[in-house]
PDB file of C-alpha atoms in Angstrom:
ATOM      1  CA  LEU L   1      -6.449 -28.927  30.000  1.00  0.00           C
ATOM      2  CA  SER L   2     -10.305 -28.242  29.304  1.00  0.00           C
ATOM      3  CA  SER L   3      -9.183 -23.856  28.256  1.00  0.00           C
ATOM      4  CA  LEU L   4      -5.618 -26.268  26.248  1.00  0.00           C
ATOM      5  CA  PHE L   5      -8.502 -27.936  24.377  1.00  0.00           C
ATOM      6  CA  ILE L   6     -11.302 -25.165  23.224  1.00  0.00           C
ATOM      7  CA  ARG L   7      -7.862 -22.589  22.790  1.00  0.00           C
ATOM      8  CA  GLU L   8      -6.874 -25.457  20.086  1.00  0.00           C
ATOM      9  CA  SER L   9      -9.840 -27.186  18.508  1.00  0.00           C
ATOM     10  CA  SER L  10     -10.437 -23.674  16.765  1.00  0.00           C
ATOM     11  CA  VAL L  11      -8.391 -25.582  13.849  1.00  0.00           C
ATOM     12  CA  ILE L  12     -11.663 -28.051  13.633  1.00  0.00           C
ATOM     13  CA  PRO L  13     -13.994 -24.839  12.551  1.00  0.00           C
ATOM     14  CA  GLU L  14     -16.366 -28.036  12.721  1.00  0.00           C
ATOM     15  CA  LEU L  15     -16.777 -27.890  16.332  1.00  0.00           C
ATOM     16  CA  GLN L  16     -19.596 -26.592  18.764  1.00  0.00           C
ATOM     17  CA  PHE L  17     -19.150 -26.683  22.283  1.00  0.00           C
ATOM     18  CA  TYR L  18     -22.734 -26.727  24.696  1.00  0.00           C
ATOM     19  CA  GLY L  19     -23.554 -25.272  28.307  1.00  0.00           C
ATOM     20  CA  ASN L  20     -20.155 -24.363  30.726  1.00  0.00           C
ATOM     21  CA  THR L  21     -16.791 -24.299  28.819  1.00  0.00           C
ATOM     22  CA  HIS L  22     -14.961 -22.958  32.195  1.00  0.00           C
ATOM     23  CA  GLY L  23     -15.028 -26.452  33.865  1.00  0.00           C
ATOM     24  CA  ASN L  24     -12.921 -29.772  33.422  1.00  0.00           C
ATOM     25  CA  VAL L  25     -15.899 -30.884  31.617  1.00  0.00           C
ATOM     26  CA  LEU L  26     -16.896 -30.022  28.454  1.00  0.00           C
ATOM     27  CA  SER L  27     -19.884 -30.631  25.743  1.00  0.00           C
ATOM     28  CA  PHE L  28     -19.376 -30.777  22.257  1.00  0.00           C
ATOM     29  CA  THR L  29     -20.716 -31.636  18.907  1.00  0.00           C
ATOM     30  CA  MET L  30     -19.395 -32.019  15.013  1.00  0.00           C
ATOM     31  CA  ASN L  31     -20.874 -30.334  12.447  1.00  0.00           C
ATOM     32  CA  GLY L  32     -21.713 -33.666   9.705  1.00  0.00           C
ATOM     33  CA  PHE L  33     -21.391 -36.187  12.222  1.00  0.00           C
ATOM     34  CA  LEU L  34     -23.960 -37.334  15.109  1.00  0.00           C
ATOM     35  CA  PRO L  35     -22.582 -37.202  19.035  1.00  0.00           C
ATOM     36  CA  SER L  36     -22.638 -41.453  18.437  1.00  0.00           C
ATOM     37  CA  GLN L  37     -19.874 -41.541  15.339  1.00  0.00           C
ATOM     38  CA  ILE L  38     -17.412 -39.091  17.442  1.00  0.00           C
ATOM     39  CA  ALA L  39     -17.762 -41.378  20.513  1.00  0.00           C
ATOM     40  CA  GLU L  40     -16.818 -44.592  18.457  1.00  0.00           C
ATOM     41  CA  HIS L  41     -14.414 -42.788  16.427  1.00  0.00           C
ATOM     42  CA  LEU L  42     -12.436 -41.510  19.485  1.00  0.00           C
ATOM     43  CA  ALA L  43     -13.287 -45.108  21.671  1.00  0.00           C
ATOM     44  CA  ASN L  44     -11.714 -46.774  18.086  1.00  0.00           C
ATOM     45  CA  ALA L  45      -8.622 -44.201  19.383  1.00  0.00           C
ATOM     46  CA  GLY L  46      -8.405 -45.824  23.148  1.00  0.00           C
ATOM     47  CA  ILE L  47     -10.158 -43.135  24.354  1.00  0.00           C
ATOM     48  CA  CYS L  48     -13.290 -42.913  26.383  1.00  0.00           C
ATOM     49  CA  VAL L  49     -15.996 -40.443  26.116  1.00  0.00           C
ATOM     50  CA  ARG L  50     -19.660 -40.590  26.689  1.00  0.00           C
ATOM     51  CA  SER L  51     -22.506 -39.407  23.693  1.00  0.00           C
ATOM     52  CA  GLY L  52     -26.146 -38.766  23.824  1.00  0.00           C
ATOM     53  CA  TYR L  53     -28.478 -36.877  26.420  1.00  0.00           C
ATOM     54  CA  HIS L  54     -26.214 -37.661  29.632  1.00  0.00           C
ATOM     55  CA  CYS L  55     -29.611 -38.490  31.606  1.00  0.00           C
ATOM     56  CA  ALA L  56     -30.369 -34.981  30.725  1.00  0.00           C
ATOM     57  CA  PRO L  57     -33.217 -34.024  27.801  1.00  0.00           C
ATOM     58  CA  LEU L  58     -34.622 -32.116  28.501  1.00  0.00           C
ATOM     59  CA  ALA L  59     -31.529 -29.711  29.192  1.00  0.00           C
ATOM     60  CA  HIS L  60     -30.872 -30.853  25.762  1.00  0.00           C
ATOM     61  CA  ARG L  61     -34.253 -29.267  24.708  1.00  0.00           C
ATOM     62  CA  THR L  62     -32.580 -26.332  26.076  1.00  0.00           C
ATOM     63  CA  ILE L  63     -29.307 -25.993  24.507  1.00  0.00           C
ATOM     64  CA  GLY L  64     -30.411 -27.192  20.961  1.00  0.00           C
ATOM     65  CA  SER L  65     -29.539 -30.185  20.703  1.00  0.00           C
ATOM     66  CA  PHE L  66     -32.302 -32.623  20.995  1.00  0.00           C
ATOM     67  CA  GLY L  67     -32.238 -34.794  18.333  1.00  0.00           C
ATOM     68  CA  THR L  68     -28.558 -36.175  18.144  1.00  0.00           C
ATOM     69  CA  GLY L  69     -27.558 -35.695  22.226  1.00  0.00           C
ATOM     70  CA  THR L  70     -23.776 -34.195  22.447  1.00  0.00           C
ATOM     71  CA  VAL L  71     -20.564 -35.718  23.268  1.00  0.00           C
ATOM     72  CA  ARG L  72     -19.645 -35.152  27.142  1.00  0.00           C
ATOM     73  CA  ILE L  73     -15.465 -35.142  27.703  1.00  0.00           C
ATOM     74  CA  SER L  74     -14.016 -34.504  31.018  1.00  0.00           C
ATOM     75  CA  PHE L  75     -10.398 -33.735  31.813  1.00  0.00           C
ATOM     76  CA  GLY L  76      -8.830 -34.838  35.116  1.00  0.00           C
ATOM     77  CA  SER L  77      -5.640 -34.419  37.410  1.00  0.00           C
ATOM     78  CA  GLY L  78      -4.789 -37.701  35.898  1.00  0.00           C
ATOM     79  CA  ASN L  79      -4.431 -35.656  32.595  1.00  0.00           C
ATOM     80  CA  THR L  80      -1.795 -34.556  30.322  1.00  0.00           C
ATOM     81  CA  ALA L  81      -2.063 -31.138  27.176  1.00  0.00           C
ATOM     82  CA  ARG L  82      -0.326 -34.156  25.683  1.00  0.00           C
ATOM     83  CA  GLU L  83      -3.680 -36.630  25.482  1.00  0.00           C
ATOM     84  CA  VAL L  84      -5.696 -32.942  25.119  1.00  0.00           C
ATOM     85  CA  PHE L  85      -4.021 -32.977  21.232  1.00  0.00           C
ATOM     86  CA  ARG L  86      -4.268 -36.616  21.293  1.00  0.00           C
ATOM     87  CA  VAL L  87      -8.160 -35.524  21.163  1.00  0.00           C
ATOM     88  CA  LEU L  88      -7.144 -32.683  19.037  1.00  0.00           C
ATOM     89  CA  ASP L  89      -5.486 -35.734  16.315  1.00  0.00           C
ATOM     90  CA  VAL L  90      -7.636 -38.062  16.197  1.00  0.00           C
ATOM     91  CA  LEU L  91     -11.060 -35.735  16.111  1.00  0.00           C
ATOM     92  CA  GLU L  92      -9.377 -33.922  13.036  1.00  0.00           C
ATOM     93  CA  SER L  93      -8.562 -37.905  11.499  1.00  0.00           C
ATOM     94  CA  LEU L  94     -12.422 -38.207  11.263  1.00  0.00           C
ATOM     95  CA  ARG L  95     -13.139 -33.910  10.172  1.00  0.00           C
ATOM     96  CA  ARG L  96     -10.875 -35.139   6.950  1.00  0.00           C
ATOM     97  CA  LYS L  97     -13.040 -38.061   6.736  1.00  0.00           C
ATOM     98  CA  THR L  98     -15.362 -36.060   4.917  1.00  0.00           C
ATOM     99  CA  LEU L  99     -12.924 -33.763   2.744  1.00  0.00           C
TER     100      LEU L  99
END
């Protein structure tokens, strides 16, 4: 599901991924929005993610996201491809707010 999310996220060029993208946990930002704004927008749609430094501020210094942190999302065995597309749709709706 993470691979599907990354592959299909190409329709949102503002997304930037950090770190390992081969597991079920992904860390990303979206140009034009703070991670907290992204997380709030997703939460308002019933999608739970975490934003910030994720208990690893020094790691964020290394990857270049120390000023704001990132959004962290994870996909597990209980998730579906349909849910991946829902996340992408909600992110796209946030993106359209700036167009």
